[in-house]
Coordinates of C-alpha atoms in Angstrom, one line a residue:
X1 CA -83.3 -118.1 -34.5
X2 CA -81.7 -121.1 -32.8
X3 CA -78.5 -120.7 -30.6
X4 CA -75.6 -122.0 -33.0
X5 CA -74.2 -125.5 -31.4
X6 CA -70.2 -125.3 -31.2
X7 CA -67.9 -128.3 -30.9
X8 CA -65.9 -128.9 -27.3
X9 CA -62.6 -127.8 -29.3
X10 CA -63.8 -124.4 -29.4
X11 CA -64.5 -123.7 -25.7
X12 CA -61.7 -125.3 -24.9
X13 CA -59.2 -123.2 -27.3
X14 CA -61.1 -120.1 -26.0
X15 CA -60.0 -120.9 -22.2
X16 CA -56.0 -121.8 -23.7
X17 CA -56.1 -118.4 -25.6
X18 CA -57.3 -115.9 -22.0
X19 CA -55.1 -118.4 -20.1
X20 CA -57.4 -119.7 -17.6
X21 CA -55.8 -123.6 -17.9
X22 CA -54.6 -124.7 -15.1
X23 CA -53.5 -127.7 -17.0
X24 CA -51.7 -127.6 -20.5
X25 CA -52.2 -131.7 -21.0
X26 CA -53.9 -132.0 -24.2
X27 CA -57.5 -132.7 -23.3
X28 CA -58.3 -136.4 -23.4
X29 CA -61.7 -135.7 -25.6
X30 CA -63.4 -135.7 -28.7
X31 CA -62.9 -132.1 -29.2
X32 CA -65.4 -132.3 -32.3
X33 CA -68.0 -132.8 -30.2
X34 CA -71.0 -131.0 -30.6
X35 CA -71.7 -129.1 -27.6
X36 CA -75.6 -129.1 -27.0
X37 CA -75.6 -126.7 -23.8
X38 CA -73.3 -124.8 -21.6
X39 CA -74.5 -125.6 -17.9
X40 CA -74.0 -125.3 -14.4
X41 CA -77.2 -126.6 -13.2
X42 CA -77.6 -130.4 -13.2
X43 CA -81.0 -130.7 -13.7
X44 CA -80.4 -129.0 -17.1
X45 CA -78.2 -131.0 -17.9
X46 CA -78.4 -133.0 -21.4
X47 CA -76.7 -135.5 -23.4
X48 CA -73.8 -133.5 -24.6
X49 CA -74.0 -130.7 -22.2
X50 CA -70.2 -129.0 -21.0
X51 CA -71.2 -128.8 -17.5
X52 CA -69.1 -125.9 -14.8
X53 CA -68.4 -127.1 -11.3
X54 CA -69.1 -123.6 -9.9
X55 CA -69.5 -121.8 -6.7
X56 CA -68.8 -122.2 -2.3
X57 CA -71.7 -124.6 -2.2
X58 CA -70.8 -127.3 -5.2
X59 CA -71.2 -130.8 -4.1
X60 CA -69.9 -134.0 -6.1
X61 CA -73.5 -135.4 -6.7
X62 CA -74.4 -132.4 -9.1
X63 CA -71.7 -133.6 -11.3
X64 CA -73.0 -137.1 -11.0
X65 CA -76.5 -136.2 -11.6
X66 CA -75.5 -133.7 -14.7
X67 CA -73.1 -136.7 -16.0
X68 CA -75.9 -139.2 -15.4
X69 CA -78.2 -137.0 -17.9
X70 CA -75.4 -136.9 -20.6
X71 CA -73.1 -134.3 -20.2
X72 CA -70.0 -134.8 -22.3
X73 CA -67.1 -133.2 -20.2
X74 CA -66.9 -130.5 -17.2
X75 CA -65.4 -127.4 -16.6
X76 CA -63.9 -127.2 -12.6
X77 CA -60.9 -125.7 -10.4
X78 CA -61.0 -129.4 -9.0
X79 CA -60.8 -132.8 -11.2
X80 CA -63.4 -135.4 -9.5
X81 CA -62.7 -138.7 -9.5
X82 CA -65.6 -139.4 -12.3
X83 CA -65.3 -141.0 -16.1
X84 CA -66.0 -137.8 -17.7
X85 CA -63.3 -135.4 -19.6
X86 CA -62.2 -132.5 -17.0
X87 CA -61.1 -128.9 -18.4
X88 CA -59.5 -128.4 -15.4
X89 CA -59.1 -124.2 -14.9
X90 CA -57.8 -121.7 -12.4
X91 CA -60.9 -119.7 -12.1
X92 CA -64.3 -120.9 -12.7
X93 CA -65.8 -117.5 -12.7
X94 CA -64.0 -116.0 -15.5
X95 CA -64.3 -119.4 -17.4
X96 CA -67.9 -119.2 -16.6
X97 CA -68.6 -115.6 -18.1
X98 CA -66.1 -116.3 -21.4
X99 CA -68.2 -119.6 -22.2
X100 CA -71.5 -118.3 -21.5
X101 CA -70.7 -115.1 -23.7
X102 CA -69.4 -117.8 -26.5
X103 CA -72.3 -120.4 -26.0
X104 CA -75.2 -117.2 -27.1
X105 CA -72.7 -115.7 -29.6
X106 CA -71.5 -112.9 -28.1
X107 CA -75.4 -111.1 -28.1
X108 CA -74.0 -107.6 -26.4
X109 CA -72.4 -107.4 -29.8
X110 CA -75.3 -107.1 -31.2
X111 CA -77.7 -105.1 -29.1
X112 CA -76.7 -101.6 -27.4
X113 CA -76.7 -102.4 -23.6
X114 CA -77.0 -99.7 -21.1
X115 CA -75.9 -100.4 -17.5
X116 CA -76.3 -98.5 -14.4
X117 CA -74.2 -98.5 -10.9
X118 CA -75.1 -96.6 -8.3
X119 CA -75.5 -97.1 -4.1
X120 CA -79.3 -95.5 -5.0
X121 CA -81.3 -94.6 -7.7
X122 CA -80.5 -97.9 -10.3
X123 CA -83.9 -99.0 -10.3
X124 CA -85.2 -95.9 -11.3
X125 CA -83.1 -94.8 -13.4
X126 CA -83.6 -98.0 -15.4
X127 CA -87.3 -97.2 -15.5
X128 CA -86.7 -94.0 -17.1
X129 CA -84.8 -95.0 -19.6
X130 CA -87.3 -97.5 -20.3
X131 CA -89.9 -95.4 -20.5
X132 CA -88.0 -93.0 -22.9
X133 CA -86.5 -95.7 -25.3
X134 CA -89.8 -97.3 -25.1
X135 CA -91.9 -94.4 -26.4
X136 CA -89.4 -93.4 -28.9
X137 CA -89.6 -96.8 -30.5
X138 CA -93.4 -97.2 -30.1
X139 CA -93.9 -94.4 -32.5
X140 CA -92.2 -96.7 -34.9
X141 CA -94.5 -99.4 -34.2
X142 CA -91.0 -101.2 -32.7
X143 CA -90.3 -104.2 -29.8
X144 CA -90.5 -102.1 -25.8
X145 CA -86.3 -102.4 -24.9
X146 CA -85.5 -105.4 -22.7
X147 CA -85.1 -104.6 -19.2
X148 CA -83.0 -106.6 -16.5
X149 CA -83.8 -104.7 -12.8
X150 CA -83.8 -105.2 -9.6
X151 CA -88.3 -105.7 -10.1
X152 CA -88.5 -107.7 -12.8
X153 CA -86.1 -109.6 -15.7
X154 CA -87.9 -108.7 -19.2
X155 CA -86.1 -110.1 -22.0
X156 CA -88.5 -109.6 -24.8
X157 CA -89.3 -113.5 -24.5
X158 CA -90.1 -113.7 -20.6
X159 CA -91.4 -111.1 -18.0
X160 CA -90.9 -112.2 -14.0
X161 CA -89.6 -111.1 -10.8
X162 CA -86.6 -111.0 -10.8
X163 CA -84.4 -113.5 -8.9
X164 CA -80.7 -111.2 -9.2
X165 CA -80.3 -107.5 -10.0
X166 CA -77.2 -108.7 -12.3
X167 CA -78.0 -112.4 -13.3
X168 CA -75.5 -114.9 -13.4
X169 CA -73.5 -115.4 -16.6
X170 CA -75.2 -118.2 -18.3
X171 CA -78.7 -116.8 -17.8
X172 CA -77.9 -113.1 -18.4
X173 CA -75.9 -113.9 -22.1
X174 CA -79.4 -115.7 -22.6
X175 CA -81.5 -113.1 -21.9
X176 CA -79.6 -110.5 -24.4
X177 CA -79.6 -113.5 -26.5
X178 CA -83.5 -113.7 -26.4
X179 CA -83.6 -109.7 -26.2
X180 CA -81.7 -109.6 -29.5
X181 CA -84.0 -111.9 -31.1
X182 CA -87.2 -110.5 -29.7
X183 CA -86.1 -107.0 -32.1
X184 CA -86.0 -105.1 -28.2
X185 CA -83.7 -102.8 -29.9
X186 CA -81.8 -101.7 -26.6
X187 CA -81.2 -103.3 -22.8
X188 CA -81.3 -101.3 -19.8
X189 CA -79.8 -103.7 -17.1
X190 CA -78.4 -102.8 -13.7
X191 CA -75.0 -103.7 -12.7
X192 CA -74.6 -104.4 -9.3
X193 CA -71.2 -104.5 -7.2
X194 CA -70.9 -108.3 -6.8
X195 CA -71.8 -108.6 -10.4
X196 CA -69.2 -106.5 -11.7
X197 CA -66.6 -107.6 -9.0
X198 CA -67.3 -111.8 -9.8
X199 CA -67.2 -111.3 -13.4
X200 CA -70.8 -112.0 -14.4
X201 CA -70.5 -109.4 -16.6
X202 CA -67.3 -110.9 -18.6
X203 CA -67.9 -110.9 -22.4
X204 CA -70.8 -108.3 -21.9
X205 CA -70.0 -104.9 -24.2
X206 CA -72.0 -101.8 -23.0
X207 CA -72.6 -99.1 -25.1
X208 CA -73.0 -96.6 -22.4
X209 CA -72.3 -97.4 -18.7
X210 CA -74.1 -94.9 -15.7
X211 CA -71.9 -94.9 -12.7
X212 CA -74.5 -93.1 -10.2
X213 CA -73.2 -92.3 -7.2
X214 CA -71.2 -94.3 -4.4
X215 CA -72.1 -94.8 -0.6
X216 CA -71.0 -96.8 2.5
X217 CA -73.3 -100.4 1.5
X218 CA -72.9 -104.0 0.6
X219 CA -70.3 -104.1 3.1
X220 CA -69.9 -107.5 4.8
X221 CA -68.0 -110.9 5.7
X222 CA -70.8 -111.8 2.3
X223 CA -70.4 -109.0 0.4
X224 CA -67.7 -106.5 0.2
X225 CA -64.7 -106.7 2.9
X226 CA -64.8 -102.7 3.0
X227 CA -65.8 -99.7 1.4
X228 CA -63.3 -99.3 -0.8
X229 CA -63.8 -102.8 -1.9
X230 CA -66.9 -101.8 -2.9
X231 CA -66.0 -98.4 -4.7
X232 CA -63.5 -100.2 -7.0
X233 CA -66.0 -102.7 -7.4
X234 CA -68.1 -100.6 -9.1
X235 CA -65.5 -98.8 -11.0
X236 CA -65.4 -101.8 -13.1
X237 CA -68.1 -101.1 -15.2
X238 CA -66.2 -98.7 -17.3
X239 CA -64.1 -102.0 -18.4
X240 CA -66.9 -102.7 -20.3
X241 CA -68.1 -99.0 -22.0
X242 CA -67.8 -97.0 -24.8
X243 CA -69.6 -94.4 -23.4
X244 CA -69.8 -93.3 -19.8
X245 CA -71.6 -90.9 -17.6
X246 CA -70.6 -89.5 -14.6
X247 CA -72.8 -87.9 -11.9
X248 CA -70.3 -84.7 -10.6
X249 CA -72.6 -84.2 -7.7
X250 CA -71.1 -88.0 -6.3
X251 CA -69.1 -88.2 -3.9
X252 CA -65.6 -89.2 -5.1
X253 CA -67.1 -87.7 -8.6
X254 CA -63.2 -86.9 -9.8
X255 CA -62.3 -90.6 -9.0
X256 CA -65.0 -91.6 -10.9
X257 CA -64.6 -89.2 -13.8
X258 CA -61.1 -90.6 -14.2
X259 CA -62.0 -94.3 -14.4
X260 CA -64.2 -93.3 -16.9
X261 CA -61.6 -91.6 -19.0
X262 CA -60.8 -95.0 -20.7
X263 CA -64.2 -95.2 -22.6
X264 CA -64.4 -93.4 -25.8
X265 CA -66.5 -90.3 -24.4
X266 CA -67.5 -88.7 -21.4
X267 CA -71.3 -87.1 -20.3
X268 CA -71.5 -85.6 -17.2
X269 CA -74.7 -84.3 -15.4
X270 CA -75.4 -82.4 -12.3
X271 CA -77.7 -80.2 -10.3
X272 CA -75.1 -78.3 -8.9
X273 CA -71.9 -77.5 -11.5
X274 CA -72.7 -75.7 -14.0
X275 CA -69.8 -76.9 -16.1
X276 CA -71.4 -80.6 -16.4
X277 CA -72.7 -81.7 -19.7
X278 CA -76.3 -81.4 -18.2
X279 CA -76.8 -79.0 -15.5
X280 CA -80.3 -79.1 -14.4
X281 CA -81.8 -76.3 -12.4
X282 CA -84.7 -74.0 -12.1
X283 CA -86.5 -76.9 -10.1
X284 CA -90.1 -76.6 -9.7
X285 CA -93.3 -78.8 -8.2
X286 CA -95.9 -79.3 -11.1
X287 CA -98.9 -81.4 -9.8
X288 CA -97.2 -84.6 -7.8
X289 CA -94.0 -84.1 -9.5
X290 CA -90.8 -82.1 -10.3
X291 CA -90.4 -79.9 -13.5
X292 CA -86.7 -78.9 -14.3
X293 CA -84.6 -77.2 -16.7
X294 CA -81.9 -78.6 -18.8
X295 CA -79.7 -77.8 -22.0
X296 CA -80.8 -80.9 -24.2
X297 CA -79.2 -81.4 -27.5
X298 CA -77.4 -77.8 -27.7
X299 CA -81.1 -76.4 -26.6
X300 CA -82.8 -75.4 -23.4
X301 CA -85.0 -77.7 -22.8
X302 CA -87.8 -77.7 -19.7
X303 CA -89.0 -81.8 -18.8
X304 CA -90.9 -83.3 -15.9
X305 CA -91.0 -86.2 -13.9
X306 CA -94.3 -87.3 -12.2
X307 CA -93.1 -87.9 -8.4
X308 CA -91.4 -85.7 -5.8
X309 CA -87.2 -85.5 -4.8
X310 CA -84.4 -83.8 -6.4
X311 CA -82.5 -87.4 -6.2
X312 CA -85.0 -88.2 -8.7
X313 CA -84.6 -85.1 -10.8
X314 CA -80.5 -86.4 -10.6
X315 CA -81.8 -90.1 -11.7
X316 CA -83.4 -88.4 -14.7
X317 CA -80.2 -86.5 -15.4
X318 CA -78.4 -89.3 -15.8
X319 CA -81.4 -90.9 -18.4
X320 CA -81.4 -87.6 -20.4
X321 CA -77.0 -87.8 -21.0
X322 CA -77.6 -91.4 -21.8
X323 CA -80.4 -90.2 -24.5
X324 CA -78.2 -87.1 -25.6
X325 CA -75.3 -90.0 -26.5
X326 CA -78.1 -92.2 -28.3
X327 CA -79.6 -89.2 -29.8
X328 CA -83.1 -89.2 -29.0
X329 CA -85.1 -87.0 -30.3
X330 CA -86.4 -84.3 -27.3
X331 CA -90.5 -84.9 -27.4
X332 CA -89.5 -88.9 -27.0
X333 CA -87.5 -87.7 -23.6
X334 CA -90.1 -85.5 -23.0
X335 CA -93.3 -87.5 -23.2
X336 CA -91.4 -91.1 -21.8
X337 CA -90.4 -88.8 -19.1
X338 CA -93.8 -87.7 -18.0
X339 CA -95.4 -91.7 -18.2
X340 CA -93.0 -93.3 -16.3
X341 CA -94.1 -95.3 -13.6
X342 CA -91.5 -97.3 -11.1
X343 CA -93.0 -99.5 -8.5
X344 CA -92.6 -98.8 -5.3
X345 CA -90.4 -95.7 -5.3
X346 CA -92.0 -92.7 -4.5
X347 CA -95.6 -94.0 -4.4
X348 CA -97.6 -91.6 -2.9
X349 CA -100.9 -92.2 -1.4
X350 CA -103.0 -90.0 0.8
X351 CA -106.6 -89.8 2.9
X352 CA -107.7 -87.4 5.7
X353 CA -104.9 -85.5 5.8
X354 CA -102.6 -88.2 6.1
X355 CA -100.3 -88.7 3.3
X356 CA -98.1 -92.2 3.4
X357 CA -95.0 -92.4 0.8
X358 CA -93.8 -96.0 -0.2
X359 CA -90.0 -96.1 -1.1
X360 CA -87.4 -98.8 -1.7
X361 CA -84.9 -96.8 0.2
X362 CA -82.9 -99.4 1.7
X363 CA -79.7 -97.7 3.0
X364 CA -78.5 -94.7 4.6
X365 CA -77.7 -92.9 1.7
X366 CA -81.5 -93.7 0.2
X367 CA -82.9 -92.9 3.4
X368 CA -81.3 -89.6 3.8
X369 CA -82.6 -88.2 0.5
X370 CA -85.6 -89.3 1.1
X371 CA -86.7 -88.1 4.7
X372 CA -84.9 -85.0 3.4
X373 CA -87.1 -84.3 0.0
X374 CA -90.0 -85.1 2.4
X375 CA -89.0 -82.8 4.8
X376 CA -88.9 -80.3 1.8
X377 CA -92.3 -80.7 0.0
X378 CA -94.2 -81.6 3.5
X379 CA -92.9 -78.5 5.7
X380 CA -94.6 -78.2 9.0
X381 CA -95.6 -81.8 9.0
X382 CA -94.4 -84.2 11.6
X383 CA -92.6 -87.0 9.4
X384 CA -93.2 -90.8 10.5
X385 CA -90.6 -93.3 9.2
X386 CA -91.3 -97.0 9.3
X387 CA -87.9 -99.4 8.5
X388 CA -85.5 -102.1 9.5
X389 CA -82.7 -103.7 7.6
X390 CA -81.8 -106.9 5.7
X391 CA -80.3 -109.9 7.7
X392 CA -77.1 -111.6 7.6
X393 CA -75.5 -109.4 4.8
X394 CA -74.9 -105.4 4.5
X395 CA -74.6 -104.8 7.8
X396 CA -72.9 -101.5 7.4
X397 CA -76.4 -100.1 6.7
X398 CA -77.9 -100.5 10.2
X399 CA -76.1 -97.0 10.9
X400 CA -76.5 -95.4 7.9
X401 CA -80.3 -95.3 8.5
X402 CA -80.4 -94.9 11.9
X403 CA -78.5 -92.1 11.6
X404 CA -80.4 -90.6 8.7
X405 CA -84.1 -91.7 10.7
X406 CA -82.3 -89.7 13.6
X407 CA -81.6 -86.8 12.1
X408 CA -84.3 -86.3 10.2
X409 CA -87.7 -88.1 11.6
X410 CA -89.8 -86.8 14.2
X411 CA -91.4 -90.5 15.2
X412 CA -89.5 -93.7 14.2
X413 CA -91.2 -97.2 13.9
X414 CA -88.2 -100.2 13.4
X415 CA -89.6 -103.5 12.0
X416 CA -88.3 -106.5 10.0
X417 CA -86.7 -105.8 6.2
X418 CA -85.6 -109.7 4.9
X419 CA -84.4 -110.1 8.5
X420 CA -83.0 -113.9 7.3
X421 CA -80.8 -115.7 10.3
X422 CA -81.0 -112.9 12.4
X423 CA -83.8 -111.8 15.3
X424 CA -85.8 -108.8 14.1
X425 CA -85.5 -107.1 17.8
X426 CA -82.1 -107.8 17.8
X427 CA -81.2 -105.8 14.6
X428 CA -83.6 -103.2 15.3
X429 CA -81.8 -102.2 18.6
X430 CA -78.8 -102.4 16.8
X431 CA -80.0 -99.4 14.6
X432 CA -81.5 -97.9 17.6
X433 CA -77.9 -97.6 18.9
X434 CA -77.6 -95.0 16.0
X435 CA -80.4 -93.2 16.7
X436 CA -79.8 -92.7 20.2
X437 CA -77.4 -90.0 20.2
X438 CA -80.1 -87.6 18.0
X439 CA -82.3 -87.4 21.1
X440 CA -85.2 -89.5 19.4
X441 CA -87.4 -92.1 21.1
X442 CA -88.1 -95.3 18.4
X443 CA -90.3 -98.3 18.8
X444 CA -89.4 -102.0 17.8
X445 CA -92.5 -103.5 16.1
X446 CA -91.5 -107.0 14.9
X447 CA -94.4 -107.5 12.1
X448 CA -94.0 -105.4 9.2
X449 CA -98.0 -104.9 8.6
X450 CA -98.3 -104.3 12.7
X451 CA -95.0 -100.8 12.3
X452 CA -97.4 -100.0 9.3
X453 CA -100.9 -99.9 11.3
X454 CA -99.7 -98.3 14.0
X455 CA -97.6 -95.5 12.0
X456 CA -101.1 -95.2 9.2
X457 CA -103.6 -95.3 12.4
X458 CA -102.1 -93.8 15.6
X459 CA -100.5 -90.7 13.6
X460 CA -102.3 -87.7 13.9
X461 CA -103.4 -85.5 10.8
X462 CA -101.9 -83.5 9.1
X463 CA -98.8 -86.2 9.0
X464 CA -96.4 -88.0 6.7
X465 CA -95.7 -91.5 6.8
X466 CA -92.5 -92.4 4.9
X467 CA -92.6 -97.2 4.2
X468 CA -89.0 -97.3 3.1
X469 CA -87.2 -100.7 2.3
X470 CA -89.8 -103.0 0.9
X471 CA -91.3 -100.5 -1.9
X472 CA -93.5 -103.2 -3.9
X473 CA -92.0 -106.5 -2.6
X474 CA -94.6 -108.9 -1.7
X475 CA -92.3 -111.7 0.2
X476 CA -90.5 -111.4 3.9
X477 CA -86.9 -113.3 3.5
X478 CA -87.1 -114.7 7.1
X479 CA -85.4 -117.8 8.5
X480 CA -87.1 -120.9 7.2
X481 CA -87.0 -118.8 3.6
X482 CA -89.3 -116.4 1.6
X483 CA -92.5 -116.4 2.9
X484 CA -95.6 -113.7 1.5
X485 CA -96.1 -110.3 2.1
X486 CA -98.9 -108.1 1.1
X487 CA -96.2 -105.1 -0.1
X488 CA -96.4 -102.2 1.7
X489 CA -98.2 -101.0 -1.0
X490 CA -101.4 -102.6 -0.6
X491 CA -100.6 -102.1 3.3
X492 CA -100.3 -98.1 2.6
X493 CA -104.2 -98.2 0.7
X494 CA -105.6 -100.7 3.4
X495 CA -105.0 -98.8 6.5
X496 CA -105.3 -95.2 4.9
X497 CA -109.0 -96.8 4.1
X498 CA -108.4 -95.9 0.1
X499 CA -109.6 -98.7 -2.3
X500 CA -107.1 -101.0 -2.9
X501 CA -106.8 -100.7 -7.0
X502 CA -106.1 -96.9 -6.5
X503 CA -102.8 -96.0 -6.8
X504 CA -103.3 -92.4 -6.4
X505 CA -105.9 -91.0 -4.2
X506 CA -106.8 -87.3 -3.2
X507 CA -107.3 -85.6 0.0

């Protein structure tokens, strides 16, 4: 199906109508002009293109160059000296999401969208659902679900890495248009702070909206000024939900809960109040994994996950409400449930009495549950922990993990994590700084594969050897750019000796 073409007049009336004019003067145009593509990338641009002048880094000459290859007007907080019509507004962002959800015809009115917020546990969570919904529909001979992640964009149309957890307006209204038109069915998409606090999510209806959990990240001259910043941030999603659920075991749970009163119904999940919607207990290891019991559609209901941690036993929580709302049948939750696979979070690999665990963990609050369910289903064995943290951005997580490596490591290993700008060392003593006053000694090991060597080799058996940060990334963010990484995946098999197309491998 081809994207319905509207005339100038109608983007423009739709800016008059949600105020965002910064200039009443009728527009000197040819408002019936077909608009051929909404843009804010010049070398997209084509004759009859509206074109947005849009964020800190705009320069003039992408306007010339998207004006040079046709574009009929543009869309700016600025008019530029340039023969073209200007729609001049007072905020490009919210113009941006408004046309973008006009230019693909509204899709998230078509499709039921699930997103997920959280400081941890969006990526898998996503993956659950995924696998559920996915299963479900597969026994119908239907589309998979689209998926939009912090891994990988999958519209139904295109699979790749992803670029943004949350994509910019204009490319995420296109990939629920394409998901619509592929017959996906659902989208599970994660919503981050910044996407929800810039408006790329303006337009966007979501069925049911996961708020998570909340934690001290993302905080930053970049990012988020402070904390709370961030909470309220986040809060946002409800804005967009007729269905929410609420994890009661967050911190600032009631805050949450009450945000969420807005949106038509409530589930709330837990592993520690009884009185939640689902209340999962009776926790128990079964092979690699985690079985648990829950009351499931008004019947006690026993499902598994195939990797360790209670914070993943939470993340599934959350997947089971979000079933219960869409009323998916048990076996589907059951069976998705068991399959699911999420790269680089909880991989597990182990040889001669080592075993190494590969996790995205990225922050303090990550961290800590981590090292902590480690601590519980490795008792007695000395826990290795091999990290850094991103540069230039989120600085607020340098203590978060040194304090949760210093609380709950026995041998520490810092190393580079997207380091960006900044020196490696010099970020790695600053987490030292937090790890200090626990008593433990750390090393600085600048090269990621050189922390991971020394923590897989010079480790003596029986040990556990906790990757966190990178989970299945295969690029380093370092000064000149990305640059390639062999994942600490592959790194994990290679120096544990273990053939490197096994993912799981015995003692």
């Amino acid at each position: 199906m081809d994207r319905p073409r509207l005339p100038l007049g109608e983007y423009y009336q739709l800016l008059l109508k949600n105020g965002l004019l910064a200039d009443l003067t009728p527009l000197s145009a040819d408002l019936t002009r077909l608009i051929e593509s909404v843009t804010c990338d010049s070398r997209a641009a084509v004759p009859g293109s509206l074109f947005l002048c849009k964020g800190a880094a705009f320069k003039e000459d992408y306007l010339t160059q998207a004006l040079r290859q046709g574009a009929a007007a543009y869309v700016s907080e600025r008019v530029y000296d340039v023969p073209a019509p200007c729609i001049l507004v007072t905020d490009i962002r919210a113009a941006m999401g408004l046309l973008a959800d006009r230019a693909w015809s509204h899709p998230s009115g078509e499709i039921p969208i699930i997103g997920i917020t959280g400081t941890k546990g969006k990526t898998t969570t996503a993956y659950f659902l995924k696998a559920i919904l996915d299963h479900w529909r597969e026994t119908d001979g239907l589309h998979p679900v689209g998926l939009l992640s912090t891994l990988v964009t999958d519209d139904g149309a295109q699979r790749r890495p992803a670029v943004l957890t949350t994509p910019e307006p204009l490319d995420l209204q296109r990939h629920l248009w394409n998901a619509c038109n592929a017959g996906c069915g659902y989208v599970v998409m994660e919503c981050s702070s910044q996407a929800l606090k810039y408006g790329r999510m303006i337009g966007v209806e979501l069925d049911t909206a996961v708020f998570l959990n909340i934690g001290e990240d993302h905080v930053s001259p970049k990012e988020h000024p402070t904390v709370e910043d961030y909470f309220r941030s986040k809060l946002k999603i409800f804005d967009h939900a007729g269905t929410a659920v609420v994890n009661l075991d967050s911190a600032r749970a009631g805050e949450v809960r009450a945000a969420a009163r807005p949106c038509g119904r409530v589930l709330t999940y837990s592993l520690e109040d009884p009185t939640a919607d689902l209340y999962g207990r009776g926790l128990r290891r079964e092979g690699r994994g985690l079985a648990f019991s829950v009351r499931y559609n008004g019947a006690e209901e026993s499902f598994a996950i195939p990797m360790a941690g209670a914070f993943n036993v939470s993340n599934a929580l959350a997947a089971l409400a979000v079933c219960q709302g869409l009323n998916v049948p048990t076996e589907a939750v059951r069976t998705g449930l068991s399959k699911v696979h999420v790269p680089g979070r909880m991989e597990t690999y182990a040889s001669q009495g080592k075993t190494v665990i590969v996790d995205y963990a990225h922050n303090g609050l990550a961290l800590e549950a981590l090292l902590r369910s480690v601590r519980e289903d490795y008792p007695g064995q000395p826990v290795t922990v091999v990290f850094g943290s991103v540069g230039g951005k989120a600085l607020d997580r340098r203590e978060g993990l040194g304090k949760a490596a210093g609380q709950y490591a026995d041998r520490i290993l810092l190393t580079e994590d997207d380091p960006g700008p900044e020196d490696v060392e010099d970020i790695c003593r600053e987490i030292g700084r937090y790890i200090v006053p626990f008593g433990k000694d750390f090393s600085i090991l600048p090269d990621r594969e050189d922390a991971i060597r020394a923590a897989v080799q010079d480790t003596p058996a029986p040990a556990v050897i906790v990757l966190a940060g990178k989970g299945s990334e295969q690029a380093q963010k370092r000064k000149n750019g990305p640059e390639p990484y062999a994942s600490d995946s592959l790194l994990a098999r290679k120096y544990l000796g273990l053939p490197l197309g096994d993912v799981w491998q015995n003692d």
